[in-house]
mmCIF file of C-alpha atoms and ligand atoms in Angstrom:
data_model
loop_
_atom_site.group_PDB
_atom_site.id
_atom_site.type_symbol
_atom_site.label_atom_id
_atom_site.label_comp_id
_atom_site.label_asym_id
_atom_site.label_seq_id
_atom_site.Cartn_x
_atom_site.Cartn_y
_atom_site.Cartn_z
ATOM 1 C CA MET A 1 -44.601 -52.880 -18.177
ATOM 2 C CA THR A 2 -45.767 -53.433 -14.596
ATOM 3 C CA ALA A 3 -47.663 -50.538 -13.032
ATOM 4 C CA PRO A 4 -46.569 -49.365 -9.588
ATOM 5 C CA VAL A 5 -48.928 -50.712 -6.909
ATOM 6 C CA ALA A 6 -49.861 -47.128 -5.939
ATOM 7 C CA GLU A 7 -51.188 -46.493 -9.443
ATOM 8 C CA SER A 8 -53.193 -49.734 -9.432
ATOM 9 C CA GLU A 9 -54.521 -48.946 -5.936
ATOM 10 C CA GLY A 10 -55.763 -45.574 -7.160
ATOM 11 C CA LEU A 11 -57.541 -47.241 -10.077
ATOM 12 C CA ARG A 12 -59.021 -49.844 -7.738
ATOM 13 C CA ALA A 13 -60.402 -47.126 -5.427
ATOM 14 C CA LEU A 14 -62.020 -45.406 -8.405
ATOM 15 C CA ALA A 15 -63.446 -48.687 -9.739
ATOM 16 C CA VAL A 16 -64.948 -49.447 -6.309
ATOM 17 C CA ASP A 17 -66.450 -45.989 -5.990
ATOM 18 C CA ILE A 18 -68.025 -46.062 -9.452
ATOM 19 C CA ALA A 19 -69.214 -49.686 -9.047
ATOM 20 C CA CYS A 20 -71.008 -48.652 -5.813
ATOM 21 C CA GLU A 21 -72.832 -45.805 -7.501
ATOM 22 C CA ALA A 22 -73.620 -47.888 -10.593
ATOM 23 C CA GLY A 23 -74.808 -50.822 -8.487
ATOM 24 C CA GLU A 24 -77.112 -48.579 -6.486
ATOM 25 C CA LEU A 25 -78.646 -47.329 -9.747
ATOM 26 C CA ALA A 26 -79.133 -50.923 -10.986
ATOM 27 C CA ARG A 27 -80.692 -51.969 -7.656
ATOM 28 C CA SER A 28 -83.072 -49.014 -7.528
ATOM 29 C CA ARG A 29 -84.156 -49.524 -11.145
ATOM 30 C CA ARG A 30 -84.787 -53.214 -10.407
ATOM 31 C CA ALA A 31 -87.035 -52.242 -7.500
ATOM 32 C CA VAL A 32 -89.399 -50.368 -9.828
ATOM 33 C CA GLY A 33 -89.412 -53.098 -12.502
ATOM 34 C CA VAL A 34 -87.332 -54.144 -15.489
ATOM 35 C CA SER A 35 -87.988 -53.216 -19.073
ATOM 36 C CA LEU A 36 -86.358 -55.087 -21.908
ATOM 37 C CA ALA A 37 -84.622 -52.780 -24.360
ATOM 38 C CA ALA A 38 -83.625 -55.338 -26.992
ATOM 39 C CA THR A 39 -82.462 -58.837 -27.717
ATOM 40 C CA LYS A 40 -78.925 -59.358 -29.027
ATOM 41 C CA SER A 41 -77.336 -62.519 -30.471
ATOM 42 C CA THR A 42 -80.386 -64.727 -29.742
ATOM 43 C CA LEU A 43 -83.839 -64.282 -28.155
ATOM 44 C CA ALA A 44 -82.372 -65.336 -24.794
ATOM 45 C CA ASP A 45 -79.585 -62.731 -25.006
ATOM 46 C CA ILE A 46 -81.204 -59.616 -23.615
ATOM 47 C CA VAL A 47 -80.362 -56.053 -22.730
ATOM 48 C CA THR A 48 -82.509 -54.044 -20.326
ATOM 49 C CA GLU A 49 -82.968 -50.283 -20.148
ATOM 50 C CA ALA A 50 -81.037 -50.481 -16.871
ATOM 51 C CA ASP A 51 -77.995 -52.078 -18.582
ATOM 52 C CA ARG A 52 -77.792 -49.045 -20.867
ATOM 53 C CA GLU A 53 -78.424 -46.476 -18.154
ATOM 54 C CA VAL A 54 -75.870 -48.026 -15.787
ATOM 55 C CA GLU A 55 -73.220 -48.177 -18.519
ATOM 56 C CA GLU A 56 -73.892 -44.518 -19.363
ATOM 57 C CA LEU A 57 -73.324 -43.580 -15.728
ATOM 58 C CA ILE A 58 -70.038 -45.525 -15.570
ATOM 59 C CA ARG A 59 -68.834 -44.089 -18.872
ATOM 60 C CA ALA A 60 -69.675 -40.525 -17.867
ATOM 61 C CA ARG A 61 -67.897 -40.840 -14.503
ATOM 62 C CA LEU A 62 -64.791 -42.262 -16.117
ATOM 63 C CA ALA A 63 -64.777 -39.587 -18.812
ATOM 64 C CA ASN A 64 -64.996 -36.976 -16.077
ATOM 65 C CA GLU A 65 -62.373 -38.432 -13.749
ATOM 66 C CA ARG A 66 -59.968 -40.061 -16.222
ATOM 67 C CA PRO A 67 -60.315 -38.220 -19.515
ATOM 68 C CA GLY A 68 -58.023 -39.825 -22.046
ATOM 69 C CA ASP A 69 -58.478 -43.410 -20.842
ATOM 70 C CA GLY A 70 -59.951 -45.911 -23.285
ATOM 71 C CA PHE A 71 -63.274 -47.664 -22.749
ATOM 72 C CA LEU A 72 -64.790 -51.007 -23.755
ATOM 73 C CA GLY A 73 -68.351 -51.611 -22.574
ATOM 74 C CA GLU A 74 -70.825 -54.387 -23.240
ATOM 75 C CA GLU A 75 -73.580 -52.021 -24.333
ATOM 76 C CA SER A 76 -71.872 -48.986 -25.858
ATOM 77 C CA GLY A 77 -68.767 -50.377 -27.543
ATOM 78 C CA SER A 78 -65.235 -49.067 -27.449
ATOM 79 C CA ASP A 79 -63.195 -45.871 -27.589
ATOM 80 C CA ALA A 80 -59.425 -45.973 -27.883
ATOM 81 C CA GLY A 81 -57.778 -43.724 -25.333
ATOM 82 C CA THR A 82 -54.484 -41.867 -25.192
ATOM 83 C CA THR A 83 -53.173 -42.854 -21.728
ATOM 84 C CA GLY A 84 -52.637 -46.584 -22.323
ATOM 85 C CA VAL A 85 -55.274 -47.461 -19.682
ATOM 86 C CA THR A 86 -58.594 -48.942 -20.859
ATOM 87 C CA TRP A 87 -61.677 -49.622 -18.742
ATOM 88 C CA VAL A 88 -63.487 -52.876 -19.518
ATOM 89 C CA VAL A 89 -67.045 -52.727 -18.213
ATOM 90 C CA ASP A 90 -70.087 -54.949 -17.888
ATOM 91 C CA PRO A 91 -72.784 -52.724 -16.347
ATOM 92 C CA ILE A 92 -74.965 -55.678 -15.317
ATOM 93 C CA ASP A 93 -73.359 -59.104 -15.558
ATOM 94 C CA GLY A 94 -76.093 -61.669 -15.019
ATOM 95 C CA THR A 95 -78.775 -59.771 -16.890
ATOM 96 C CA VAL A 96 -81.087 -62.801 -16.961
ATOM 97 C CA ASN A 97 -80.874 -63.083 -13.150
ATOM 98 C CA TYR A 98 -81.622 -59.341 -13.009
ATOM 99 C CA LEU A 99 -84.676 -59.810 -15.218
ATOM 100 C CA TYR A 100 -86.007 -62.651 -13.087
ATOM 101 C CA GLY A 101 -85.378 -60.906 -9.749
ATOM 102 C CA ILE A 102 -82.533 -63.226 -8.676
ATOM 103 C CA PRO A 103 -80.053 -61.068 -6.708
ATOM 104 C CA SER A 104 -76.903 -62.706 -8.193
ATOM 105 C CA TYR A 105 -76.001 -60.027 -10.689
ATOM 106 C CA SER A 106 -73.034 -57.683 -10.610
ATOM 107 C CA VAL A 107 -71.418 -54.536 -11.909
ATOM 108 C CA SER A 108 -67.994 -55.489 -13.289
ATOM 109 C CA ILE A 109 -65.314 -52.836 -13.868
ATOM 110 C CA ALA A 110 -61.671 -53.505 -14.781
ATOM 111 C CA ALA A 111 -58.801 -51.169 -15.642
ATOM 112 C CA VAL A 112 -56.232 -52.728 -17.978
ATOM 113 C CA ARG A 113 -53.048 -51.537 -19.639
ATOM 114 C CA GLY A 114 -52.773 -52.196 -23.335
ATOM 115 C CA PRO A 115 -55.286 -52.755 -26.079
ATOM 116 C CA ALA A 116 -58.785 -53.927 -25.112
ATOM 117 C CA VAL A 117 -58.065 -57.398 -26.467
ATOM 118 C CA PRO A 118 -57.936 -60.274 -23.971
ATOM 119 C CA GLY A 119 -54.468 -61.776 -23.914
ATOM 120 C CA SER A 120 -52.870 -58.483 -25.017
ATOM 121 C CA TRP A 121 -53.574 -56.502 -21.894
ATOM 122 C CA ALA A 122 -52.215 -56.456 -18.340
ATOM 123 C CA SER A 123 -54.959 -56.044 -15.738
ATOM 124 C CA LEU A 124 -54.362 -53.260 -13.227
ATOM 125 C CA ALA A 125 -57.457 -53.030 -11.047
ATOM 126 C CA ALA A 126 -60.899 -54.549 -10.673
ATOM 127 C CA ALA A 127 -64.206 -54.176 -8.870
ATOM 128 C CA VAL A 128 -67.102 -56.627 -8.941
ATOM 129 C CA PHE A 129 -70.086 -55.380 -6.951
ATOM 130 C CA ALA A 130 -73.270 -57.377 -6.336
ATOM 131 C CA PRO A 131 -75.761 -54.728 -5.183
ATOM 132 C CA GLY A 132 -78.544 -57.258 -4.619
ATOM 133 C CA LEU A 133 -76.277 -59.104 -2.160
ATOM 134 C CA GLY A 134 -74.436 -56.057 -0.786
ATOM 135 C CA GLU A 135 -71.035 -57.577 -1.603
ATOM 136 C CA MET A 136 -68.025 -55.753 -3.066
ATOM 137 C CA PHE A 137 -64.960 -57.599 -4.333
ATOM 138 C CA SER A 138 -61.937 -55.675 -5.563
ATOM 139 C CA ALA A 139 -58.294 -56.106 -6.487
ATOM 140 C CA ALA A 140 -55.238 -54.121 -7.490
ATOM 141 C CA ARG A 141 -52.309 -55.687 -9.370
ATOM 142 C CA GLY A 142 -49.732 -56.530 -6.721
ATOM 143 C CA GLY A 143 -52.040 -55.384 -3.906
ATOM 144 C CA GLY A 144 -54.175 -58.479 -3.359
ATOM 145 C CA ALA A 145 -57.877 -59.235 -3.741
ATOM 146 C CA TRP A 146 -60.295 -58.067 -1.093
ATOM 147 C CA GLN A 147 -63.899 -58.268 0.053
ATOM 148 C CA ASP A 148 -64.179 -55.084 2.072
ATOM 149 C CA ASP A 149 -61.234 -55.437 4.506
ATOM 150 C CA ARG A 150 -60.949 -59.238 4.234
ATOM 151 C CA ARG A 151 -58.105 -60.445 2.045
ATOM 152 C CA LEU A 152 -59.219 -63.181 -0.336
ATOM 153 C CA ARG A 153 -57.478 -66.482 -0.955
ATOM 154 C CA VAL A 154 -58.448 -69.257 -3.362
ATOM 155 C CA THR A 155 -58.846 -72.787 -1.992
ATOM 156 C CA ASP A 156 -55.797 -74.984 -2.297
ATOM 157 C CA SER A 157 -57.065 -78.433 -1.460
ATOM 158 C CA THR A 158 -60.189 -80.258 -2.538
ATOM 159 C CA PRO A 159 -60.130 -83.667 -0.816
ATOM 160 C CA ALA A 160 -63.827 -84.302 -1.541
ATOM 161 C CA GLY A 161 -63.595 -83.094 -5.155
ATOM 162 C CA ALA A 162 -63.859 -79.560 -6.502
ATOM 163 C CA LEU A 163 -66.934 -77.358 -6.182
ATOM 164 C CA LEU A 164 -67.079 -76.022 -9.738
ATOM 165 C CA ALA A 165 -69.203 -73.457 -11.546
ATOM 166 C CA THR A 166 -69.872 -72.943 -15.209
ATOM 167 C CA GLY A 167 -72.136 -71.046 -17.571
ATOM 168 C CA PHE A 168 -73.850 -71.652 -20.893
ATOM 169 C CA GLY A 169 -74.015 -69.395 -23.904
ATOM 170 C CA TYR A 170 -77.279 -67.901 -25.077
ATOM 171 C CA ASP A 171 -77.325 -69.824 -28.366
ATOM 172 C CA PRO A 172 -79.227 -73.135 -27.939
ATOM 173 C CA ALA A 173 -77.044 -74.615 -30.702
ATOM 174 C CA THR A 174 -74.097 -74.580 -28.277
ATOM 175 C CA HIS A 175 -75.824 -76.328 -25.372
ATOM 176 C CA ASP A 176 -74.989 -79.915 -26.364
ATOM 177 C CA GLY A 177 -71.292 -79.091 -26.628
ATOM 178 C CA ASP A 178 -71.333 -77.325 -23.270
ATOM 179 C CA LEU A 179 -73.049 -80.315 -21.648
ATOM 180 C CA LEU A 180 -70.351 -82.606 -23.035
ATOM 181 C CA THR A 181 -67.792 -80.322 -21.376
ATOM 182 C CA VAL A 182 -69.683 -80.660 -18.092
ATOM 183 C CA ARG A 183 -69.596 -84.440 -18.455
ATOM 184 C CA ARG A 184 -65.821 -84.265 -18.973
ATOM 185 C CA VAL A 185 -65.140 -82.338 -15.766
ATOM 186 C CA MET A 186 -67.561 -84.181 -13.468
ATOM 187 C CA PRO A 187 -64.981 -86.828 -12.457
ATOM 188 C CA ILE A 188 -63.063 -84.140 -10.508
ATOM 189 C CA ALA A 189 -66.179 -82.358 -9.164
ATOM 190 C CA ARG A 190 -67.821 -82.660 -5.799
ATOM 191 C CA ASP A 191 -70.741 -80.683 -7.304
ATOM 192 C CA LEU A 192 -71.536 -78.095 -9.968
ATOM 193 C CA ARG A 193 -73.132 -74.611 -9.738
ATOM 194 C CA ARG A 194 -74.545 -72.345 -12.470
ATOM 195 C CA GLY A 195 -74.805 -68.938 -10.818
ATOM 196 C CA GLY A 196 -75.655 -66.755 -13.826
ATOM 197 C CA SER A 197 -72.962 -64.067 -13.536
ATOM 198 C CA ALA A 198 -69.480 -65.044 -14.681
ATOM 199 C CA ALA A 199 -67.974 -62.003 -12.930
ATOM 200 C CA LEU A 200 -69.465 -63.152 -9.617
ATOM 201 C CA ASP A 201 -68.453 -66.771 -10.245
ATOM 202 C CA LEU A 202 -64.855 -65.587 -10.580
ATOM 203 C CA ALA A 203 -65.184 -63.424 -7.453
ATOM 204 C CA TYR A 204 -66.414 -66.530 -5.619
ATOM 205 C CA VAL A 205 -63.375 -68.518 -6.830
ATOM 206 C CA ALA A 206 -61.189 -65.714 -5.445
ATOM 207 C CA ALA A 207 -63.102 -65.846 -2.139
ATOM 208 C CA GLY A 208 -62.808 -69.636 -1.813
ATOM 209 C CA ARG A 209 -66.576 -70.092 -2.185
ATOM 210 C CA LEU A 210 -65.922 -72.109 -5.340
ATOM 211 C CA ASP A 211 -62.874 -74.209 -6.179
ATOM 212 C CA GLY A 212 -62.963 -73.592 -9.917
ATOM 213 C CA PHE A 213 -64.833 -72.182 -12.908
ATOM 214 C CA PHE A 214 -64.963 -72.914 -16.628
ATOM 215 C CA GLU A 215 -67.002 -71.447 -19.478
ATOM 216 C CA ARG A 216 -66.766 -71.160 -23.248
ATOM 217 C CA GLY A 217 -67.554 -68.043 -25.243
ATOM 218 C CA LEU A 218 -67.281 -65.354 -22.563
ATOM 219 C CA ASN A 219 -66.741 -61.776 -23.678
ATOM 220 C CA ALA A 220 -63.914 -59.620 -22.338
ATOM 221 C CA TRP A 221 -66.270 -57.590 -20.135
ATOM 222 C CA ASP A 222 -67.628 -60.783 -18.488
ATOM 223 C CA PHE A 223 -64.236 -61.837 -17.091
ATOM 224 C CA ALA A 224 -61.773 -58.892 -17.146
ATOM 225 C CA ALA A 225 -62.391 -57.884 -13.526
ATOM 226 C CA GLY A 226 -63.049 -61.374 -12.145
ATOM 227 C CA ALA A 227 -59.840 -62.787 -13.617
ATOM 228 C CA LEU A 228 -57.710 -60.248 -11.726
ATOM 229 C CA LEU A 229 -59.574 -61.095 -8.493
ATOM 230 C CA VAL A 230 -58.649 -64.767 -8.928
ATOM 231 C CA GLU A 231 -54.999 -64.045 -9.755
ATOM 232 C CA GLU A 232 -54.583 -61.647 -6.862
ATOM 233 C CA ALA A 233 -56.135 -64.263 -4.554
ATOM 234 C CA GLY A 234 -53.365 -66.699 -5.513
ATOM 235 C CA GLY A 235 -55.240 -68.536 -8.274
ATOM 236 C CA ARG A 236 -54.695 -69.042 -11.982
ATOM 237 C CA VAL A 237 -56.770 -68.114 -15.002
ATOM 238 C CA SER A 238 -56.220 -69.370 -18.569
ATOM 239 C CA ARG A 239 -57.924 -68.963 -21.906
ATOM 240 C CA PHE A 240 -57.424 -71.418 -24.724
ATOM 241 C CA ASP A 241 -58.970 -72.334 -28.093
ATOM 242 C CA THR A 242 -58.632 -68.607 -28.714
ATOM 243 C CA ASP A 243 -58.883 -69.094 -32.483
ATOM 244 C CA SER A 244 -62.316 -70.666 -32.105
ATOM 245 C CA ALA A 245 -65.594 -68.735 -31.976
ATOM 246 C CA ARG A 246 -65.960 -69.714 -28.305
ATOM 247 C CA PRO A 247 -62.629 -69.707 -26.455
ATOM 248 C CA MET A 248 -62.574 -71.571 -23.137
ATOM 249 C CA LEU A 249 -61.787 -69.756 -19.886
ATOM 250 C CA ILE A 250 -60.789 -71.733 -16.801
ATOM 251 C CA ALA A 251 -59.975 -70.447 -13.311
ATOM 252 C CA GLY A 252 -59.149 -71.935 -9.935
ATOM 253 C CA GLY A 253 -56.522 -72.610 -7.348
ATOM 254 C CA VAL A 254 -53.251 -73.996 -8.750
ATOM 255 C CA ASP A 255 -54.290 -77.648 -8.489
ATOM 256 C CA VAL A 256 -57.883 -77.308 -9.753
ATOM 257 C CA HIS A 257 -56.742 -75.033 -12.569
ATOM 258 C CA SER A 258 -54.201 -77.613 -13.670
ATOM 259 C CA ARG A 259 -56.738 -80.462 -13.509
ATOM 260 C CA LEU A 260 -59.274 -78.440 -15.515
ATOM 261 C CA ARG A 261 -56.591 -77.705 -18.077
ATOM 262 C CA ASP A 262 -55.672 -81.389 -18.373
ATOM 263 C CA LEU A 263 -59.317 -82.289 -18.956
ATOM 264 C CA LEU A 264 -60.316 -79.458 -21.281
ATOM 265 C CA ASP A 265 -57.301 -78.204 -23.193
ATOM 266 C CA THR A 266 -57.069 -80.795 -25.914
ATOM 267 C CA GLU A 267 -54.177 -79.015 -27.611
ATOM 268 C CA LYS A 268 -52.034 -78.937 -24.490
HETATM 269 C C1 IPD B 1 -73.570 -63.487 -19.017
HETATM 270 C C2 IPD B 1 -73.258 -64.019 -17.640
HETATM 271 C C3 IPD B 1 -73.457 -65.520 -17.593
HETATM 272 C C4 IPD B 1 -72.645 -66.227 -18.618
HETATM 273 C C5 IPD B 1 -72.950 -65.675 -20.003
HETATM 274 C C6 IPD B 1 -72.700 -64.162 -20.027
HETATM 275 P P1 IPD B 1 -74.512 -60.972 -19.305
HETATM 276 O O1 IPD B 1 -73.314 -62.085 -19.098
HETATM 277 O O2 IPD B 1 -71.922 -63.734 -17.277
HETATM 278 O O3 IPD B 1 -73.107 -66.082 -16.349
HETATM 279 O O4 IPD B 1 -72.943 -67.608 -18.591
HETATM 280 O O5 IPD B 1 -72.077 -66.332 -20.903
HETATM 281 O O6 IPD B 1 -72.980 -63.656 -21.303
HETATM 282 O O7 IPD B 1 -75.075 -61.208 -20.666
HETATM 283 O O8 IPD B 1 -75.495 -61.211 -18.242
HETATM 284 O O9 IPD B 1 -73.781 -59.680 -19.170
#
């Protein structure tokens, strides 16, 4: 069922408002120093005290303003709701950048209809805010993707090859496979970037700052908001190998998306 644009616009406004407040908390905590709270899947996969605190803020605001909605967050897990709307949240996407003082990290908030399972939901609204860069990207289903009051549009021609971005998982055992993937796509690339925040990479595809993006093994909270930005900016997003432990996500304008799919989707 498609949500009326007015409903999605309301969710977008709330996502933007909460992402601003959450981003300001992340930025101010960063200014006084970062403390590691734990490691997760591997030693390189970290969570900071700020990740937890920022997610708590987002969760509390949503519970206050939209009681009954579901929630899926990177740090605090999931709650099924009763309204059919679920919020998919990464409080700090690009945690390693955050730790190292690189400003390319973001708060990523998406509202989706349906279960919090990628592929089963319909995205309604999204906000990706990079407080270290002062940049807010947002989208509402049917209402376009925006950076402040500038409407976003993906690139549609790449005569000198595509400027692509990717990311690598935290498990060193997966690096060789990911590098083979890079080798496969380089024939269509003009160059390659590894920014460190998948949500921001997708926002940059939406903004035409990148022509395409690909990464294996992303979690729902890494791409839920960014994927809607790309689609609302006229681009395409696909996930495949979804039965594997590390599904592939690709995004780009129509042409780059199709070329990435030809190169990477072996079952196509
Ligand atoms: C990570 C970032 C990174 C991507 C990793 C993600 P996190 O999210 O999005 O760019 O390459 O796969 O896990 O851990 O910083 O929230």
